[in-house]
One Martini backbone bead per residue (centre of mass of N, CA, C, O) as a GRO file, in nm:
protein
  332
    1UNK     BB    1   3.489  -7.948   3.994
    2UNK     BB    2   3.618  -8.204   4.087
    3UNK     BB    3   3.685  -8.404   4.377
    4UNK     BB    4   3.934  -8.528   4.483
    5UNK     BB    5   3.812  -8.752   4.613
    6UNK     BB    6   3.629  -8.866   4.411
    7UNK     BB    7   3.857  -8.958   4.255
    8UNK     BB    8   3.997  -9.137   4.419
    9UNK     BB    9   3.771  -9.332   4.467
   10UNK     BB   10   3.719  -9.412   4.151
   11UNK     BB   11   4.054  -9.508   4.097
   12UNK     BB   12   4.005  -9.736   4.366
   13UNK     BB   13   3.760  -9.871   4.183
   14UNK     BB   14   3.909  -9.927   3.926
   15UNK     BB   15   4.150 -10.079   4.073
   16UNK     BB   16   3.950 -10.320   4.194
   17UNK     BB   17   3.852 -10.423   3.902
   18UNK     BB   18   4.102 -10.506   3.751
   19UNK     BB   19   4.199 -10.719   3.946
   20UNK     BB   20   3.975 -10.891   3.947
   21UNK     BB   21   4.019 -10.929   3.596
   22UNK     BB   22   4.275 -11.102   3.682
   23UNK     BB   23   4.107 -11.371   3.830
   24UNK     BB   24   4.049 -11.603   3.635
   25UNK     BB   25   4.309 -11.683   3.509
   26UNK     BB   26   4.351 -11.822   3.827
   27UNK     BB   27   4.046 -11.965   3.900
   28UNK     BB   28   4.125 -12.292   3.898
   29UNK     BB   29   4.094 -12.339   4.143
   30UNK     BB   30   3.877 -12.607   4.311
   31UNK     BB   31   3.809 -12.711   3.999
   32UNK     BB   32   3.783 -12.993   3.757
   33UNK     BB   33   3.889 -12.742   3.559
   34UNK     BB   34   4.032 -12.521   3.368
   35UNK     BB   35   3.756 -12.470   3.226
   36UNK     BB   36   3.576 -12.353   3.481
   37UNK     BB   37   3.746 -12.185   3.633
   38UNK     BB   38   3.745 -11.957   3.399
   39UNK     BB   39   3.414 -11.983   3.365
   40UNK     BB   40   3.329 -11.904   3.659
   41UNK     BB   41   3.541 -11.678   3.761
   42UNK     BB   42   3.389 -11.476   3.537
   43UNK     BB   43   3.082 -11.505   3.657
   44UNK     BB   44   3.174 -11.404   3.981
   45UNK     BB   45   3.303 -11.083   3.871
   46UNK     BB   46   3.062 -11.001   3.760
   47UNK     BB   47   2.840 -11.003   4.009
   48UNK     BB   48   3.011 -10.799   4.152
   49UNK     BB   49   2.912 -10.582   3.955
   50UNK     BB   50   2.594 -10.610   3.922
   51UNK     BB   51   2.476 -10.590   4.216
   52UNK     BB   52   2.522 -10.340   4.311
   53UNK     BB   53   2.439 -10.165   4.078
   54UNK     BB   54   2.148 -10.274   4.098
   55UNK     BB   55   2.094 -10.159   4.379
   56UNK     BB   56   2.128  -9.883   4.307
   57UNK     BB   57   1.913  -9.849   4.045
   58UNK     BB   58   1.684  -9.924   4.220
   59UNK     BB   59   1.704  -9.749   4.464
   60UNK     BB   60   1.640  -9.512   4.302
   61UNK     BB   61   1.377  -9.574   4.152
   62UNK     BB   62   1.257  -9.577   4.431
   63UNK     BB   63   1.275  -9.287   4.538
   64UNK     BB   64   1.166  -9.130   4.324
   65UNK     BB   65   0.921  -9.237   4.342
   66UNK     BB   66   0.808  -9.208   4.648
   67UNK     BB   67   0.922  -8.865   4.612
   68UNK     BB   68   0.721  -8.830   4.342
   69UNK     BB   69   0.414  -8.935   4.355
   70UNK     BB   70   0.284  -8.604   4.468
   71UNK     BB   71   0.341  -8.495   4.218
   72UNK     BB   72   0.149  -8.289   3.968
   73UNK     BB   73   0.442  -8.134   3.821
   74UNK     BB   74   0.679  -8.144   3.624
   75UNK     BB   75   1.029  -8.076   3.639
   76UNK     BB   76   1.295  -7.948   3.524
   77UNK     BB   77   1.578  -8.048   3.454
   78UNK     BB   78   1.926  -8.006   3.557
   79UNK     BB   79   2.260  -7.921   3.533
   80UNK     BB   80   2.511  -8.148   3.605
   81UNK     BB   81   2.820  -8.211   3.570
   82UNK     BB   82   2.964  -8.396   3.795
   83UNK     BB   83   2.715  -8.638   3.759
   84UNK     BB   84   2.796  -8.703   3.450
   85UNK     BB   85   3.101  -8.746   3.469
   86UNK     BB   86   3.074  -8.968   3.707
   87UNK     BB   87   2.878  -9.182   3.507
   88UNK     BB   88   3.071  -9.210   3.307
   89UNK     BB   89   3.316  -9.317   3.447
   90UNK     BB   90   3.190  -9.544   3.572
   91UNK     BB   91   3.125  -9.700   3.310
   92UNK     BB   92   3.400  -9.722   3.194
   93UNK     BB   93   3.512  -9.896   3.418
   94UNK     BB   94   3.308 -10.106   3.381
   95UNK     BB   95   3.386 -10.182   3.062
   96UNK     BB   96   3.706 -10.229   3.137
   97UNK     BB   97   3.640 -10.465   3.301
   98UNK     BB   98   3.487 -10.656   3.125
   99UNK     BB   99   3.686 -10.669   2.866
  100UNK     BB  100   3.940 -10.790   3.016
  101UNK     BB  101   3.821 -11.052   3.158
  102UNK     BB  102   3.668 -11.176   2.902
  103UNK     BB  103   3.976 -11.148   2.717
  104UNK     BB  104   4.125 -11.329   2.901
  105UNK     BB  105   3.869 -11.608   2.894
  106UNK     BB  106   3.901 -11.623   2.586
  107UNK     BB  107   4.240 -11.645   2.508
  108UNK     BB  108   4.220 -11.900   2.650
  109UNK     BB  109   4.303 -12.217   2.555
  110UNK     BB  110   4.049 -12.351   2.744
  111UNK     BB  111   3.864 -12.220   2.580
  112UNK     BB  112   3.993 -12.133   2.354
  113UNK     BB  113   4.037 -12.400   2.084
  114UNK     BB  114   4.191 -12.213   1.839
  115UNK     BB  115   4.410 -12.115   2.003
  116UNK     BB  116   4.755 -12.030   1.969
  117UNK     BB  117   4.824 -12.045   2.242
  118UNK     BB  118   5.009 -12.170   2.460
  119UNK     BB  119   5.028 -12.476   2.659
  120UNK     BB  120   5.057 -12.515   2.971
  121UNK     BB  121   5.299 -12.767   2.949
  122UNK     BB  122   5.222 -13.078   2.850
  123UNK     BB  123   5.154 -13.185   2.577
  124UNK     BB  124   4.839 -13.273   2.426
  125UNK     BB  125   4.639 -13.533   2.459
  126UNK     BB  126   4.448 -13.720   2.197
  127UNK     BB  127   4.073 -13.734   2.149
  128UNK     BB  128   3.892 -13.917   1.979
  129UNK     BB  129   3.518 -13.762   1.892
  130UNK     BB  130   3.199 -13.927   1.806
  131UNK     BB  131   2.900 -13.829   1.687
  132UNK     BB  132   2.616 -14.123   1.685
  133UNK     BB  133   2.330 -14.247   1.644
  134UNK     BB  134   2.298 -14.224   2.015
  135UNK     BB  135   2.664 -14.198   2.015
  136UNK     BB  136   2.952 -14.215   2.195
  137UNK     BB  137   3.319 -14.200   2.039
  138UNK     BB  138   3.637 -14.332   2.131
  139UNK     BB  139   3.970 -14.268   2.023
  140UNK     BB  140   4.331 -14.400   2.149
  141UNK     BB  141   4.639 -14.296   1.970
  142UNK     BB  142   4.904 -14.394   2.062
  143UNK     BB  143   4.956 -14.614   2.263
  144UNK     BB  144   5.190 -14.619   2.620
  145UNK     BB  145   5.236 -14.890   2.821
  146UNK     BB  146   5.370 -14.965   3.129
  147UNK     BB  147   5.359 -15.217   3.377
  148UNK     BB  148   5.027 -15.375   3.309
  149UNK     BB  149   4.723 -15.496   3.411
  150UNK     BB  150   4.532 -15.801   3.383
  151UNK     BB  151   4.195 -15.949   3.328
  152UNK     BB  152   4.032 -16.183   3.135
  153UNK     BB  153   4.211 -16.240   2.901
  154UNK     BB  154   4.224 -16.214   2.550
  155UNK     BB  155   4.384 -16.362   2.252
  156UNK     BB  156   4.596 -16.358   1.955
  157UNK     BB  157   4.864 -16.432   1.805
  158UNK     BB  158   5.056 -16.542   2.007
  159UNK     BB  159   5.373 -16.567   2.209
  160UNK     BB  160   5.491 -16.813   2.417
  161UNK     BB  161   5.717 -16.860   2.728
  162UNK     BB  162   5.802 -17.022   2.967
  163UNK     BB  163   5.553 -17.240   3.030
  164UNK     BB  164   5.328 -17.408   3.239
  165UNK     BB  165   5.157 -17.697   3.304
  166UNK     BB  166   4.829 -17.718   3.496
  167UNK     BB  167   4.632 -17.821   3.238
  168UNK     BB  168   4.381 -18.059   3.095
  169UNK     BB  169   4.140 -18.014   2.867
  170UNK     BB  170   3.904 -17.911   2.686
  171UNK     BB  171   3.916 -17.631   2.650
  172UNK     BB  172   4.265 -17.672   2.727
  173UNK     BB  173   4.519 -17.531   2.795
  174UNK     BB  174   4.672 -17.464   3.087
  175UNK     BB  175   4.865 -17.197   3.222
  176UNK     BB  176   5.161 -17.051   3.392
  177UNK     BB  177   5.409 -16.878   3.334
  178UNK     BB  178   5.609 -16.652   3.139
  179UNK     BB  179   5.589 -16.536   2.837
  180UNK     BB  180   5.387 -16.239   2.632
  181UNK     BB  181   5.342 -16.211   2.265
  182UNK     BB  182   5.309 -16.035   1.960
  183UNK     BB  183   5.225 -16.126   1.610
  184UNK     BB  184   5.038 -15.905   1.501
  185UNK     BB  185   5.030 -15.561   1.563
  186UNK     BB  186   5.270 -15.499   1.801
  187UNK     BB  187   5.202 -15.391   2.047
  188UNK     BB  188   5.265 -15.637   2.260
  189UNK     BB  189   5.565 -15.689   2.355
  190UNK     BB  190   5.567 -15.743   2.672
  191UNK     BB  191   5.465 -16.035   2.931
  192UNK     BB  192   5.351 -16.131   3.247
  193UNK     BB  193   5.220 -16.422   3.307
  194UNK     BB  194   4.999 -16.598   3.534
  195UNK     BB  195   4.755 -16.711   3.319
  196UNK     BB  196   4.542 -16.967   3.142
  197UNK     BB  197   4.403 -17.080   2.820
  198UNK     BB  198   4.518 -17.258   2.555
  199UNK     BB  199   4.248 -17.273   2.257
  200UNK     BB  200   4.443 -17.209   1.976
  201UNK     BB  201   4.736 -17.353   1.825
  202UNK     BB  202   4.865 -17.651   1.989
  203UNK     BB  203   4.706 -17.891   1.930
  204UNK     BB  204   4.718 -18.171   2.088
  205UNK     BB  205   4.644 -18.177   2.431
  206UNK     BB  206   4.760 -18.487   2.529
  207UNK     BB  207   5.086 -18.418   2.466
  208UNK     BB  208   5.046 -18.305   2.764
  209UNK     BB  209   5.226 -18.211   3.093
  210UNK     BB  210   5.206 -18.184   3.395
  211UNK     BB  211   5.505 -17.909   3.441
  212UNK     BB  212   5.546 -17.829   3.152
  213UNK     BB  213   5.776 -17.708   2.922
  214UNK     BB  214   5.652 -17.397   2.738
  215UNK     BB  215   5.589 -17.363   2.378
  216UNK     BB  216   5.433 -17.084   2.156
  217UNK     BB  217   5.283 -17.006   1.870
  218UNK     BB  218   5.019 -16.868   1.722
  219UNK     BB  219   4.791 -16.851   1.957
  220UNK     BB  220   4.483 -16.876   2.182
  221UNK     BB  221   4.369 -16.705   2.437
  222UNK     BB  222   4.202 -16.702   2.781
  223UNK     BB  223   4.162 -16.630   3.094
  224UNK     BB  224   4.417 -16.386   3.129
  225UNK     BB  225   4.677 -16.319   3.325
  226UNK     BB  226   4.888 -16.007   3.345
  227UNK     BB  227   5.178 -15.870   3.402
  228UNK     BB  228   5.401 -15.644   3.268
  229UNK     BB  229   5.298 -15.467   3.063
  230UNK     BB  230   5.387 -15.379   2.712
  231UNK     BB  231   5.262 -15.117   2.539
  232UNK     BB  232   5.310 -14.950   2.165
  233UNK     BB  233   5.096 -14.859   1.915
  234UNK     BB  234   4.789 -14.833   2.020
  235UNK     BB  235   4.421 -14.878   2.005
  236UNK     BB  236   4.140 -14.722   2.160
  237UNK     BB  237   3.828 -14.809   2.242
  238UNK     BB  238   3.547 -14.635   2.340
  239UNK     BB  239   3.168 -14.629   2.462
  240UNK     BB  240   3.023 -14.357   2.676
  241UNK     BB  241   3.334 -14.363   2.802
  242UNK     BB  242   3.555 -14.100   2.927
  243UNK     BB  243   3.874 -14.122   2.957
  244UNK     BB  244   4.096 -13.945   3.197
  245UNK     BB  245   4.410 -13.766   3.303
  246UNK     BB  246   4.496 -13.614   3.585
  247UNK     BB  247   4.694 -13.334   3.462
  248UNK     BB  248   4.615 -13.331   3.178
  249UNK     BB  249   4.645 -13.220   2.842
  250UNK     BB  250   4.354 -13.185   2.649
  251UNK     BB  251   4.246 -13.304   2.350
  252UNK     BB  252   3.942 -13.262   2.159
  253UNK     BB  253   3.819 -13.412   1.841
  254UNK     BB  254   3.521 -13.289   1.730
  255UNK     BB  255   3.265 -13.529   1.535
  256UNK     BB  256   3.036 -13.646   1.293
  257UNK     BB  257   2.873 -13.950   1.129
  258UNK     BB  258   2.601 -13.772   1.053
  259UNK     BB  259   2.445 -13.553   1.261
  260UNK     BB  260   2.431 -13.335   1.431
  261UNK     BB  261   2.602 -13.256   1.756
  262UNK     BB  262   2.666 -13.183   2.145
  263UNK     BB  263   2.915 -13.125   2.356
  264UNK     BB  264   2.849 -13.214   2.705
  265UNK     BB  265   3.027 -13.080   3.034
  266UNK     BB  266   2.908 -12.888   3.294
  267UNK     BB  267   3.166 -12.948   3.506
  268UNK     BB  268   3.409 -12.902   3.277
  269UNK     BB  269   3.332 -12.683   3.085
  270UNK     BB  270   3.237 -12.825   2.833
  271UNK     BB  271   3.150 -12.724   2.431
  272UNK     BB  272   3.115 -12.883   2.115
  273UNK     BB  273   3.061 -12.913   1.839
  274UNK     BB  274   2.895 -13.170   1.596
  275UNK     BB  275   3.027 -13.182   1.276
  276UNK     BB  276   3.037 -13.318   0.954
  277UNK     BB  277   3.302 -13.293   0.831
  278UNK     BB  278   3.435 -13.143   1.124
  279UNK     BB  279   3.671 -13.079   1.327
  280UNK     BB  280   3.670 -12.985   1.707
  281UNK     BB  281   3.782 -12.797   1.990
  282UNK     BB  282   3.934 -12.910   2.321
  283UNK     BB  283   4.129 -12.750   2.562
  284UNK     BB  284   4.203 -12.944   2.870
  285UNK     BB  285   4.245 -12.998   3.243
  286UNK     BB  286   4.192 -13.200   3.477
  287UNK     BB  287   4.153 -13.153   3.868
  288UNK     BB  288   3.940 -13.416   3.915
  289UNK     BB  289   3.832 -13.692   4.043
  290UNK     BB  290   3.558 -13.865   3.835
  291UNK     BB  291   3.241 -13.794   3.764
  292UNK     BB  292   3.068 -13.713   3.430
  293UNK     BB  293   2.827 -13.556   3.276
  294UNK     BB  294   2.705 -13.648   2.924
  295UNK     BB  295   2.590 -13.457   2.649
  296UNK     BB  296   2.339 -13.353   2.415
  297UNK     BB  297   2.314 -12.990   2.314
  298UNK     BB  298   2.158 -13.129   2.032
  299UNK     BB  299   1.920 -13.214   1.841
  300UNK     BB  300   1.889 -13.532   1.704
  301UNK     BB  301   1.616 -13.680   1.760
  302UNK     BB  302   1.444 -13.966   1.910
  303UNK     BB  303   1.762 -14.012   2.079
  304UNK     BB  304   1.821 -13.789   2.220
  305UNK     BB  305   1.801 -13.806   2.540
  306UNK     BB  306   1.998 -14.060   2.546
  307UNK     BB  307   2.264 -13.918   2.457
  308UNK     BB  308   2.476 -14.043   2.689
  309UNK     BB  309   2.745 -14.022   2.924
  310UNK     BB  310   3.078 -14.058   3.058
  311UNK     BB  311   3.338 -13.879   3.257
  312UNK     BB  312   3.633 -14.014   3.345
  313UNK     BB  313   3.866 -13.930   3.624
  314UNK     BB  314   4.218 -14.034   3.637
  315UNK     BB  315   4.467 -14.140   3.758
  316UNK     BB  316   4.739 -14.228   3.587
  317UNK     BB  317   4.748 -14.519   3.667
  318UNK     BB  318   4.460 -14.587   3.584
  319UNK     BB  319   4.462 -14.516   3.301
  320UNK     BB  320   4.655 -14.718   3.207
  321UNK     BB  321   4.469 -14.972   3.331
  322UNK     BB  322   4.267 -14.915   3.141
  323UNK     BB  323   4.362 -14.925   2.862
  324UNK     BB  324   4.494 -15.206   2.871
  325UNK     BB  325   4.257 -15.367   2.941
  326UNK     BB  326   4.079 -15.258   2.703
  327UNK     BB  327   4.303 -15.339   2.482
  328UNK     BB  328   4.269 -15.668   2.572
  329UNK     BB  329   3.998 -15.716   2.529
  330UNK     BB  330   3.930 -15.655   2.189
  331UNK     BB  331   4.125 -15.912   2.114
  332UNK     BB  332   3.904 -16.160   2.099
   0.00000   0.00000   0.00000
């Protein structure tokens, strides 16, 4: 009959591995994602009882060689029973440690991206990701930013309200103040002008004088700063730089525009193939700003070496400050 000590061992070492089992769902502070931290934190506590294992079996059979290198034949082994039930039940503890550990952070939907489980907070923002040899291509749709700065805009189709004319050029009429609003896509609601060079349908610029307050209708602008910009039902797109922002839920919808390639972010713990006619799915949360480099890590050609990118995580602020600028640049 086994020893009650030993029993209670036993008991408090299966109570200490389950334990640990329940520490990855929570190990995600600290690490760039919640999806490292979950795959991290469970690499950690598999580690944890692997290594002891590893020396206690190791140990075994370095004592057994040699204490019995020099015994000339070998004796029949007995029957301990203790010993085996000993090493079953703690196979059995072993073996439930490892099964509740992985299925908390397979279940976990910042890993399992197909899991139907709830994701906790605010739903997640969606970016469709392309890849097209040899290069990855990102889409934000239904982009709204209140608010917005940018510099060096070019624009089209736009109508100016109350700007002043600074100045008559050849290349165009200078203004600064007023408001600027879109007549082509309505994305961009209104934006207070800083400043700008009206380039085309104004008329004769020569008919404007310096000081004066002008109204314009479906023109083009270049070289114009902005703040206060209100853009709302836009789309963003950008190529080999996947921009996120820290502490939101991200869903990235990957799939591929000609053959195989695959999604891999190796610091954000994020990997996943990227197959023609076929979108998978990634939802994390980053939880640290910063850069983090982007591979393919499915071999496709001669060009598989350079498919690298940047996904740059950054604050809300920085973040919306990026779309605006992007889809501002894409406008000339």
């Amino acid at each position: 009959m086994i020893n009650r000590k030993r029993v209670g061992a036993m008991a408090l070492y299966g109570a200490t591995l389950l334990l640990m089992a329940v520490e990855p769902a929570a190990a995600q502070s600290g690490y760039a994602s919640t999806t490292e931290g979950a795959i991290r934190g469970l690499n950690s506590n598999l580690i944890y009882v692997a290594v002891p294992i590893t020396i206690l079996v190791e140990g075994i059979l370095i004592y057994t060689v040699w204490k019995y290198s020099k015994t000339d034949e070998a004796k029949p082994t007995q029957e301990n029973r203790r010993l085996e039930i000993t090493w079953t039940v703690a196979t059995a503890v072993i073996l439930l440690f490892v099964g509740v550990a992985s299925y908390q952070v397979l279940g976990n939907p910042y890993v399992a991206a197909e899991s139907q489980a709830e994701i906790p907070g605010e739903a997640a923002e969606e970016i469709e990701v392309y890849g097209q040899k040899y290069n990855w291509n990102f889409v934000y749709r239904n982009v709204s930013v209140d608010g917005a700065s940018a510099t060096d805009v070019s624009m089209t189709n736009v109508s100016i309200e109350g700007a002043t004319v600074e100045n008559v050029t050849d290349e165009g009429i200078v203004i600064s103040g007023g408001s600027v609003s879109s007549a082509g896509d309505g994305a961009l609601d209104s934006a207070s002008l800083v400043n700008g060079t009206v380039t085309a349908g104004a008329g004769n610029p020569s008919q404007y004088e310096t000081g004066e307050q002008v109204r314009f209708t479906d023109v083009s602008v270049s070289g114009a700063a902005i703040e206060g910009a209100s853009i709302t039902d836009a789309t963003v797109k950008s190529t080999n730089t996947l921009v996120m922002p820290k502490g939101q839920n991200i869903r990235l919808n990957i799939t591929s525009r000609d053959w195989l390639h695959a999604f891999h972010v190796p610091d954000l713990g994020l990997k996943q193939d990227a197959l023609p006619g076929q979108s998978n799915s990634i939802v994390t949360r980053p939880t640290k700003t910063g850069e983090y480099q982007l591979y393919c890590a499915e071999y496709c050609g001669v060009g598989h070496s350079g498919m690298l990118g940047t996904v740059e995580v950054r604050s809300q602020s920085n973040y919306d400050s990026w779309l605006a600028q992007t889809w501002f640049s894409a406008q000339g």
